[in-house]
Coordinates of C-alpha atoms in Angstrom, one line a residue:
M1026 CA 62.5 -108.5 92.9
K1027 CA 65.9 -107.5 94.1
F1028 CA 66.6 -106.9 97.8
W1029 CA 68.4 -103.5 97.4
K1030 CA 67.5 -100.4 95.4
T1031 CA 69.6 -99.9 92.3
E1032 CA 70.8 -96.4 93.4
F1033 CA 72.7 -98.1 96.3
T1034 CA 75.8 -99.9 95.1
G1035 CA 77.0 -103.3 96.4
E1036 CA 80.2 -101.5 97.6
E1037 CA 78.1 -99.1 99.7
I1038 CA 76.0 -101.9 101.2
E1039 CA 79.2 -103.8 102.1
F1040 CA 80.7 -100.7 103.6
V1041 CA 77.7 -100.4 106.0
F1042 CA 77.9 -104.1 106.8
A1043 CA 81.6 -103.6 107.7
K1044 CA 80.7 -100.8 110.1
L1045 CA 78.0 -102.9 111.7
K1046 CA 80.3 -105.9 112.1
E1047 CA 82.8 -103.6 114.0
M1048 CA 80.0 -102.6 116.3
R1049 CA 78.3 -105.9 116.8
T1050 CA 79.2 -108.6 119.3
L1051 CA 77.7 -112.1 119.3
T1052 CA 78.5 -114.2 122.4
P1053 CA 78.6 -118.1 122.4
E1054 CA 75.3 -118.0 124.3
G1055 CA 73.7 -116.2 121.4
E1056 CA 73.4 -112.7 123.0
V1057 CA 73.9 -109.8 120.6
S1058 CA 75.1 -106.3 121.6
F1059 CA 76.3 -103.2 119.8
T1060 CA 79.0 -100.7 120.8
G1061 CA 79.2 -97.1 119.6
G1062 CA 77.7 -93.8 120.7
F1063 CA 74.0 -93.0 121.2
G1064 CA 72.1 -93.4 117.9
S1065 CA 75.0 -95.0 116.0
L1066 CA 73.1 -98.2 115.3
D1067 CA 69.9 -96.4 114.5
S1068 CA 71.8 -94.3 111.9
W1069 CA 72.9 -97.4 110.0
V1070 CA 69.5 -99.1 110.4
S1071 CA 67.9 -96.0 108.9
F1072 CA 70.3 -96.3 105.9
L1073 CA 69.4 -100.0 105.4
V1074 CA 65.7 -99.1 105.5
S1075 CA 66.2 -96.6 102.7
A1076 CA 68.4 -98.9 100.7
S1077 CA 66.2 -102.0 100.9
K1078 CA 63.3 -102.7 98.5
F1079 CA 62.1 -106.2 99.5
E1080 CA 58.3 -106.3 99.5
V1081 CA 56.9 -105.7 103.0
R1082 CA 53.5 -104.5 104.2
T1083 CA 54.6 -101.4 106.0
D1084 CA 57.6 -99.2 106.8
T1085 CA 57.1 -100.1 110.4
L1086 CA 57.7 -103.8 109.6
R1087 CA 60.6 -103.0 107.4
T1088 CA 62.4 -101.2 110.2
K1089 CA 61.5 -103.9 112.7
I1090 CA 62.7 -106.7 110.4
I1091 CA 66.1 -105.0 109.7
K1092 CA 66.6 -104.4 113.5
K1093 CA 65.7 -108.0 114.3
V1094 CA 68.1 -109.4 111.7
L1095 CA 71.0 -107.5 113.3
F1096 CA 70.0 -108.7 116.7
S1097 CA 69.4 -112.3 115.6
P1098 CA 71.7 -114.9 117.1
N1099 CA 71.3 -116.8 113.7
L1100 CA 73.3 -114.0 112.0
V1101 CA 76.9 -115.1 112.3
T1102 CA 79.7 -112.7 113.4
N1103 CA 81.3 -112.3 110.0
F1104 CA 78.0 -112.3 108.2
S1105 CA 77.6 -111.9 104.4
E1106 CA 75.1 -110.0 102.5
R1107 CA 73.4 -113.3 101.6
D1108 CA 73.2 -114.3 105.3
F1109 CA 71.5 -110.9 106.0
R1110 CA 69.0 -111.4 103.2
K1111 CA 68.1 -115.0 104.2
I1112 CA 67.2 -114.0 107.7
A1113 CA 65.3 -110.9 106.6
Y1114 CA 63.1 -113.1 104.3
Q1115 CA 62.5 -115.6 107.2
L1116 CA 61.5 -112.8 109.5
R1117 CA 59.2 -111.2 106.9
H1118 CA 57.3 -114.4 106.6
K1119 CA 57.1 -114.8 110.4
F1120 CA 55.9 -111.2 111.0
Q1121 CA 53.5 -111.0 108.1
N1122 CA 52.0 -114.5 108.1
V1123 CA 52.6 -116.2 111.5
E1124 CA 52.8 -113.6 114.3
I1125 CA 49.7 -111.6 113.5
K1126 CA 46.7 -110.6 115.6
H1127 CA 43.4 -108.9 115.2
Y1128 CA 43.5 -105.2 116.0
K1129 CA 41.0 -102.3 116.0
V1130 CA 42.3 -98.9 115.1
V1131 CA 39.8 -96.1 116.1
F1132 CA 39.7 -92.7 114.4
P1133 CA 37.5 -89.7 115.4
I1134 CA 36.2 -88.1 112.1
W1135 CA 35.4 -84.4 112.1
N1136 CA 32.6 -83.4 109.7
K1137 CA 32.0 -86.9 108.3
P1138 CA 29.6 -86.5 105.3
D1139 CA 26.3 -88.3 105.6
F1140 CA 27.0 -90.5 102.6
L1141 CA 30.1 -92.0 104.2
I1142 CA 28.3 -95.0 105.9
G1143 CA 28.8 -98.7 106.5
Q1144 CA 31.9 -100.7 105.8
K1145 CA 34.5 -100.2 103.1
K1146 CA 37.2 -102.7 102.3
I1147 CA 40.6 -101.1 101.4
G1148 CA 43.0 -103.9 100.7
D1149 CA 42.8 -106.1 103.8
V1150 CA 41.7 -103.3 106.1
T1151 CA 38.0 -103.0 106.8
V1152 CA 36.8 -99.5 107.6
N1153 CA 33.5 -99.1 109.4
F1154 CA 32.3 -95.5 109.4
T1155 CA 29.0 -96.2 111.2
P1156 CA 29.6 -98.8 113.9
S1157 CA 26.7 -99.8 116.1
K1158 CA 26.9 -97.9 119.4
K1159 CA 25.0 -100.6 121.2
T1160 CA 27.6 -103.3 121.0
K1161 CA 29.8 -104.3 124.0
L1162 CA 32.9 -103.7 121.7
F1163 CA 31.9 -100.1 121.0
K1164 CA 31.1 -99.3 124.6
K1165 CA 34.4 -100.8 125.7
I1166 CA 36.4 -98.8 123.1
I1167 CA 34.6 -95.5 124.1
S1168 CA 35.2 -96.2 127.8
E1169 CA 38.9 -96.9 127.3
R1170 CA 39.4 -93.8 125.1
S1171 CA 37.5 -91.6 127.6
L1172 CA 39.6 -92.8 130.5
Q1173 CA 42.8 -92.2 128.6
Q1174 CA 41.8 -88.6 127.9
T1175 CA 41.5 -87.9 131.7
K1176 CA 45.0 -89.0 132.6
Q1177 CA 47.2 -86.4 134.1
D1178 CA 50.1 -87.0 131.7
Y1179 CA 47.9 -85.9 128.7
E1180 CA 46.3 -82.8 130.1
A1181 CA 48.2 -80.5 127.7
L1182 CA 46.8 -82.5 124.7
F1183 CA 43.3 -83.1 125.8
T1184 CA 42.3 -79.5 126.6
Q1185 CA 38.7 -78.6 127.3
S1186 CA 38.4 -77.3 123.7
N1187 CA 40.0 -80.4 122.2
R1188 CA 37.7 -82.7 124.2
A1189 CA 34.7 -80.6 123.1
D1190 CA 35.8 -81.1 119.5
L1191 CA 36.3 -84.8 120.0
E1192 CA 32.7 -85.1 121.3
K1193 CA 31.5 -83.7 117.9
C1194 CA 33.5 -86.3 115.9
S1195 CA 32.1 -89.5 114.5
I1196 CA 33.8 -92.7 115.6
C1197 CA 35.3 -94.8 112.8
I1198 CA 36.5 -98.3 113.7
T1199 CA 38.9 -100.2 111.4
H1200 CA 39.7 -103.9 111.6
V1201 CA 43.1 -105.2 110.6
K1202 CA 45.4 -108.2 111.1
A1203 CA 48.9 -107.0 112.0
N1204 CA 52.1 -107.8 113.7
D1205 CA 51.8 -105.2 116.4
P1206 CA 49.8 -102.0 117.2
F1207 CA 52.2 -99.8 115.2
D1208 CA 52.0 -102.0 112.1
A1209 CA 48.2 -101.9 112.6
Y1210 CA 48.1 -98.1 112.8
E1211 CA 50.2 -97.6 109.7
R1212 CA 48.0 -99.8 107.6
A1213 CA 44.7 -98.6 109.0
S1214 CA 45.7 -94.9 108.7
E1215 CA 46.7 -95.3 105.0
A1216 CA 43.3 -96.8 104.3
V1217 CA 41.4 -94.0 106.1
Y1218 CA 43.7 -91.3 104.6
E1219 CA 42.9 -92.7 101.1
I1220 CA 39.1 -92.5 101.7
L1221 CA 39.2 -89.1 103.3
G1222 CA 41.6 -87.8 100.6
L1223 CA 38.9 -88.7 98.0
V1224 CA 36.2 -87.1 100.1
N1225 CA 38.2 -83.9 100.5
L1226 CA 39.4 -83.8 96.9
V1227 CA 35.7 -83.6 95.8
R1228 CA 34.8 -81.0 98.5
D1229 CA 37.9 -78.8 98.0
R1230 CA 37.5 -78.4 94.2
G1231 CA 35.9 -74.9 94.3
K1232 CA 38.0 -73.4 97.1
Y1233 CA 40.1 -70.4 96.1
R1234 CA 40.6 -68.3 99.3
R1235 CA 39.5 -68.2 102.9
R1236 CA 40.4 -66.2 105.8
S1237 CA 39.1 -68.0 108.8
F1238 CA 40.7 -69.3 112.0
R1239 CA 40.0 -70.4 115.5
T1240 CA 41.8 -68.8 118.5
R1241 CA 44.2 -71.8 118.5
G1242 CA 45.4 -71.1 115.0
K1243 CA 44.6 -71.1 111.3
L1244 CA 42.3 -73.8 109.9
P1245 CA 43.5 -76.4 107.5
V1246 CA 42.4 -76.2 103.8
S1247 CA 40.3 -79.4 104.0
E1248 CA 37.3 -79.8 106.2
V1249 CA 36.8 -83.5 106.7
L1250 CA 39.5 -84.3 109.3
I1251 CA 40.8 -86.9 111.8
G1252 CA 40.5 -85.6 115.4
P1253 CA 43.5 -85.6 117.7
H1254 CA 43.0 -89.0 119.3
T1255 CA 43.6 -92.2 117.3
T1256 CA 43.9 -95.4 119.4
T1257 CA 44.7 -99.1 118.8
H1258 CA 42.8 -101.8 120.6
F1259 CA 42.8 -105.5 120.9
A1260 CA 39.9 -107.6 119.5
N1261 CA 38.0 -107.2 122.8
G1262 CA 38.2 -103.4 122.7
A1263 CA 40.9 -102.9 125.3
L1264 CA 43.7 -100.5 124.6
T1265 CA 46.9 -102.1 123.3
H1266 CA 49.1 -99.7 125.2
D1267 CA 48.9 -96.4 127.0
G1268 CA 49.6 -94.3 124.0
F1269 CA 47.9 -92.9 120.9
W1270 CA 48.4 -90.9 117.7
Y1271 CA 47.7 -87.2 117.8
E1272 CA 46.9 -85.6 114.5
K1273 CA 47.9 -82.0 114.0
W1274 CA 44.8 -80.1 115.1
V1275 CA 43.3 -76.7 115.7
G1276 CA 39.8 -77.9 114.7
G1277 CA 38.1 -77.3 111.4
P1278 CA 35.2 -75.4 109.9
N1279 CA 31.8 -76.9 109.9
C1280 CA 30.9 -78.4 106.5
K1281 CA 28.0 -77.0 104.6
K1282 CA 25.8 -79.3 102.4
V1283 CA 27.3 -79.5 98.9
K1284 CA 25.1 -80.5 96.0
G1285 CA 26.4 -83.3 94.0
W1286 CA 29.2 -84.1 96.5
E1287 CA 28.2 -87.8 96.8
K1288 CA 27.8 -88.3 93.1
R1289 CA 31.2 -86.9 92.3
Y1290 CA 32.7 -89.0 95.1
N1291 CA 31.2 -92.1 93.7
Q1292 CA 32.5 -91.2 90.2
L1293 CA 36.1 -90.8 91.4
S1294 CA 35.8 -93.9 93.6
K1295 CA 35.0 -95.9 90.5
G1296 CA 37.8 -94.2 88.7
V1297 CA 40.3 -95.4 91.3
A1298 CA 38.9 -99.0 91.2
K1299 CA 39.3 -99.1 87.4
S1300 CA 42.6 -97.2 87.0
P1301 CA 45.6 -99.0 85.4
W1302 CA 47.7 -97.1 87.9
R1303 CA 45.4 -97.8 90.8
D1304 CA 48.1 -98.0 93.5
Q1305 CA 49.4 -94.6 92.5
C1306 CA 45.9 -93.2 92.7
K1307 CA 45.4 -94.6 96.2
S1308 CA 48.8 -93.3 97.4
A1309 CA 48.1 -89.9 95.9
L1310 CA 44.8 -89.6 97.7
A1311 CA 46.4 -90.6 101.0
R1312 CA 49.1 -87.9 100.4
Y1313 CA 46.4 -85.4 99.4
Y1314 CA 44.7 -85.9 102.7
K1315 CA 47.9 -85.5 104.8
A1316 CA 48.8 -82.4 102.9
F1317 CA 45.6 -80.4 103.1
S1318 CA 44.4 -81.5 106.5
N1319 CA 47.5 -79.9 108.1
P1320 CA 46.8 -76.7 110.0
N1321 CA 50.4 -75.6 109.6
L1322 CA 49.8 -74.0 106.2
E1323 CA 53.5 -73.8 105.2
E1324 CA 53.8 -77.5 105.7
S1325 CA 50.5 -78.0 103.9
F1326 CA 51.9 -76.1 100.9
L1327 CA 55.2 -78.1 100.9
D1328 CA 53.4 -81.4 101.2
G1329 CA 51.1 -80.4 98.4
W1330 CA 54.2 -79.5 96.3
R1331 CA 55.7 -82.9 97.0
L1332 CA 52.4 -84.6 95.9
F1333 CA 52.5 -82.5 92.7
E1334 CA 56.1 -83.7 91.9
N1335 CA 55.1 -87.3 92.6
I1336 CA 52.1 -87.5 90.3
T1337 CA 53.3 -85.5 87.3
G1338 CA 56.3 -87.5 86.3
D1339 CA 59.3 -89.5 87.5
R1340 CA 62.1 -88.2 89.5
S1341 CA 64.4 -87.6 86.5
Q1342 CA 62.1 -85.1 84.9
A1343 CA 62.6 -81.4 85.3
I1344 CA 60.2 -79.3 87.4
A1345 CA 59.6 -77.0 84.4
E1346 CA 58.3 -80.0 82.4
K1347 CA 56.0 -81.1 85.2
I1348 CA 54.6 -77.6 85.5
D1349 CA 53.8 -77.5 81.8
R1350 CA 52.2 -80.9 82.1
A1351 CA 50.0 -80.0 85.0
S1352 CA 49.1 -76.7 83.3
N1353 CA 47.9 -78.4 80.2
V1354 CA 45.0 -79.9 82.1
F1355 CA 43.4 -76.4 81.9
G1356 CA 41.7 -75.0 78.8
D1357 CA 43.9 -71.9 78.9
S1358 CA 47.3 -73.0 80.3
I1359 CA 49.0 -69.6 80.6
E1360 CA 47.6 -68.6 84.0
P1361 CA 48.2 -72.0 85.7
R1362 CA 51.7 -72.1 84.2
I1363 CA 52.4 -68.7 85.8
I1364 CA 51.0 -69.9 89.1
G1365 CA 53.1 -73.1 88.8
K1366 CA 56.3 -71.2 88.3
H1367 CA 55.4 -68.9 91.2
L1368 CA 54.8 -71.9 93.5
A1369 CA 58.1 -73.4 92.4
H1370 CA 59.9 -70.2 93.2
R1371 CA 58.3 -70.0 96.7
R1372 CA 59.1 -73.6 97.3
N1373 CA 62.7 -73.0 96.5
L1374 CA 62.9 -70.0 98.8
I1375 CA 61.5 -72.0 101.7
S1376 CA 63.9 -74.9 101.0
H1377 CA 66.8 -72.3 101.3
G1378 CA 65.6 -71.0 104.6
H1379 CA 63.2 -68.2 103.6
A1380 CA 60.0 -68.5 105.6
I1381 CA 56.6 -67.7 104.2
N1382 CA 55.2 -64.4 105.3
A1383 CA 52.5 -65.1 108.0
D1384 CA 49.9 -63.4 105.8
D1385 CA 50.8 -65.4 102.7
D1386 CA 50.9 -69.0 103.9
E1387 CA 47.1 -69.5 103.6
L1388 CA 47.1 -68.0 100.1
L1389 CA 50.0 -70.3 99.0
A1390 CA 48.2 -73.4 100.4
F1391 CA 45.1 -72.6 98.4
Q1392 CA 47.0 -71.8 95.2
M1393 CA 48.8 -75.2 95.6
L1394 CA 45.4 -76.8 96.0
Q1395 CA 43.9 -75.2 92.9
F1396 CA 47.1 -76.0 90.9
I1397 CA 46.7 -79.8 91.4
V1398 CA 43.1 -80.5 92.2
H1399 CA 41.9 -80.6 88.6
Y1400 CA 45.0 -82.6 87.6
M1401 CA 44.2 -85.1 90.4
E1402 CA 40.7 -85.6 89.0
L1403 CA 42.0 -86.3 85.5
F1404 CA 44.8 -88.5 86.9
I1405 CA 42.1 -90.6 88.6
L1406 CA 39.3 -90.7 86.0
N1407 CA 41.6 -91.4 83.0
G1408 CA 38.8 -90.4 80.6
F1409 CA 40.8 -91.4 77.4
K1410 CA 41.5 -94.8 78.9
F1411 CA 45.3 -94.7 78.7
C1412 CA 47.0 -98.0 79.5
T1413 CA 50.0 -96.6 81.3
L1414 CA 51.0 -93.5 83.3
K1415 CA 53.8 -92.8 80.7
E1416 CA 51.1 -92.7 78.0
F1417 CA 49.0 -90.3 80.1
W1418 CA 52.0 -88.0 80.7
E1419 CA 52.9 -88.0 77.0
F1420 CA 49.3 -87.0 76.1
L1421 CA 49.6 -84.0 78.5
D1422 CA 53.0 -83.1 76.9
L1423 CA 51.4 -82.5 73.5
P1424 CA 51.2 -78.9 72.4
N1425 CA 48.1 -76.8 73.1
S1426 CA 48.2 -75.1 69.8
K1427 CA 46.2 -76.8 67.0
G1428 CA 48.7 -75.5 64.4
E1429 CA 51.6 -77.2 66.3
R1430 CA 49.6 -80.5 66.6
D1431 CA 48.6 -80.4 62.9
A1432 CA 52.3 -79.9 61.9
E1433 CA 53.4 -82.8 64.1
Q1434 CA 50.6 -85.0 62.7
N1435 CA 51.6 -84.2 59.1
A1436 CA 55.2 -85.0 59.9
L1437 CA 54.1 -88.4 61.3
K1438 CA 51.9 -89.1 58.3
R1439 CA 54.9 -88.4 56.0
R1440 CA 57.0 -90.7 58.2
L1441 CA 54.3 -93.5 57.9
L1442 CA 54.2 -93.1 54.2
L1443 CA 58.0 -93.5 53.9
L1444 CA 57.8 -96.6 56.2
D1445 CA 55.1 -98.1 53.9
K1446 CA 57.3 -97.5 50.8
A1447 CA 60.3 -99.0 52.7
A1448 CA 58.2 -102.1 53.4
H1449 CA 57.2 -102.4 49.7
F1450 CA 60.8 -101.9 48.6
R1451 CA 62.0 -104.6 51.0
R1452 CA 59.1 -106.8 50.0
D1453 CA 58.1 -107.2 53.7
E1454 CA 54.6 -108.1 52.5
G1455 CA 55.8 -111.4 51.0

């Protein structure tokens, strides 16, 4: 696999390296420093992160590797692109295979369904939704988290209502080997997002509209959520640092028992495991969770739209084609096609600075949900056992009208007949 993405030219990469060489100083003692204004180095690092495509476990590590390369005393003053790549590969091996530790990443889960129990393996992340509360590890983790919530610096985040919500959450402990706490969090959160995305996808299927809110703001579309206090711990349960990840939060509605929820979850879970495009399914579920767990419903709508664009075709395809494709999932495609065009129009307005009406953001978020939820299920289950995503998309591009399909089929039969005659004429059979 190439080191750089094809859309970034060699000339552009060399231009950035020239800028960095101007800023970079390497002393005979091996000390590296950079000149330039505040944020100058970070801007070029950000570009190199976007331009690079070498395989690495997380974006956290990608950024860390590129920064470490630039500050490496082994990178000569007038370094070449090849010099840069060589050290990057060395650091990747070091960070992903040598300098790794055991971490625990702890998530409070709001409205965890009863069937979500025990351990689940997602890649090399182990997720335990029902850890034993009697172990020394669990007690240590709870003690450390509780102490952190009482610190004066965090009073604004751990309000009385938020702490009451956290008390109602179930504790989920993930186990992961990682380079540092940030690497551990990124990998563990993607695993938990994937599972909760699948849980919420099944739960959200029949939702069309809701007007409910807490005094702190409107509720997110989905109901199974991560509470506002995710922490990273060493293997003994101690906090890795005095910090945490705060999920966007106003709380959530209390789940009602849903008949057939677990059965449908298991069906879709098997669909992901068997899918020829398994990685895309897993990524889509994580993105689904992040979109519809957001209490900012304008952001929820926009994230849902980006998910729609991502799973309905490649970047070169027109939005109109993707809307038709997603609409063809429904028996009658006219209404969903109208809704798709309406959502595209609203998305364009927002991108050009026109905010959603305060009374309309919830409706748009639910319309976005209903536009993609059935497509997501078909995308995962792959009932006709297509071998590639391209084949799946071509299937959805076929006309709804039986007459149009019959005409296309007849044209193909005529074409096959001509090809048979051509083979006979050319004596291909001998």
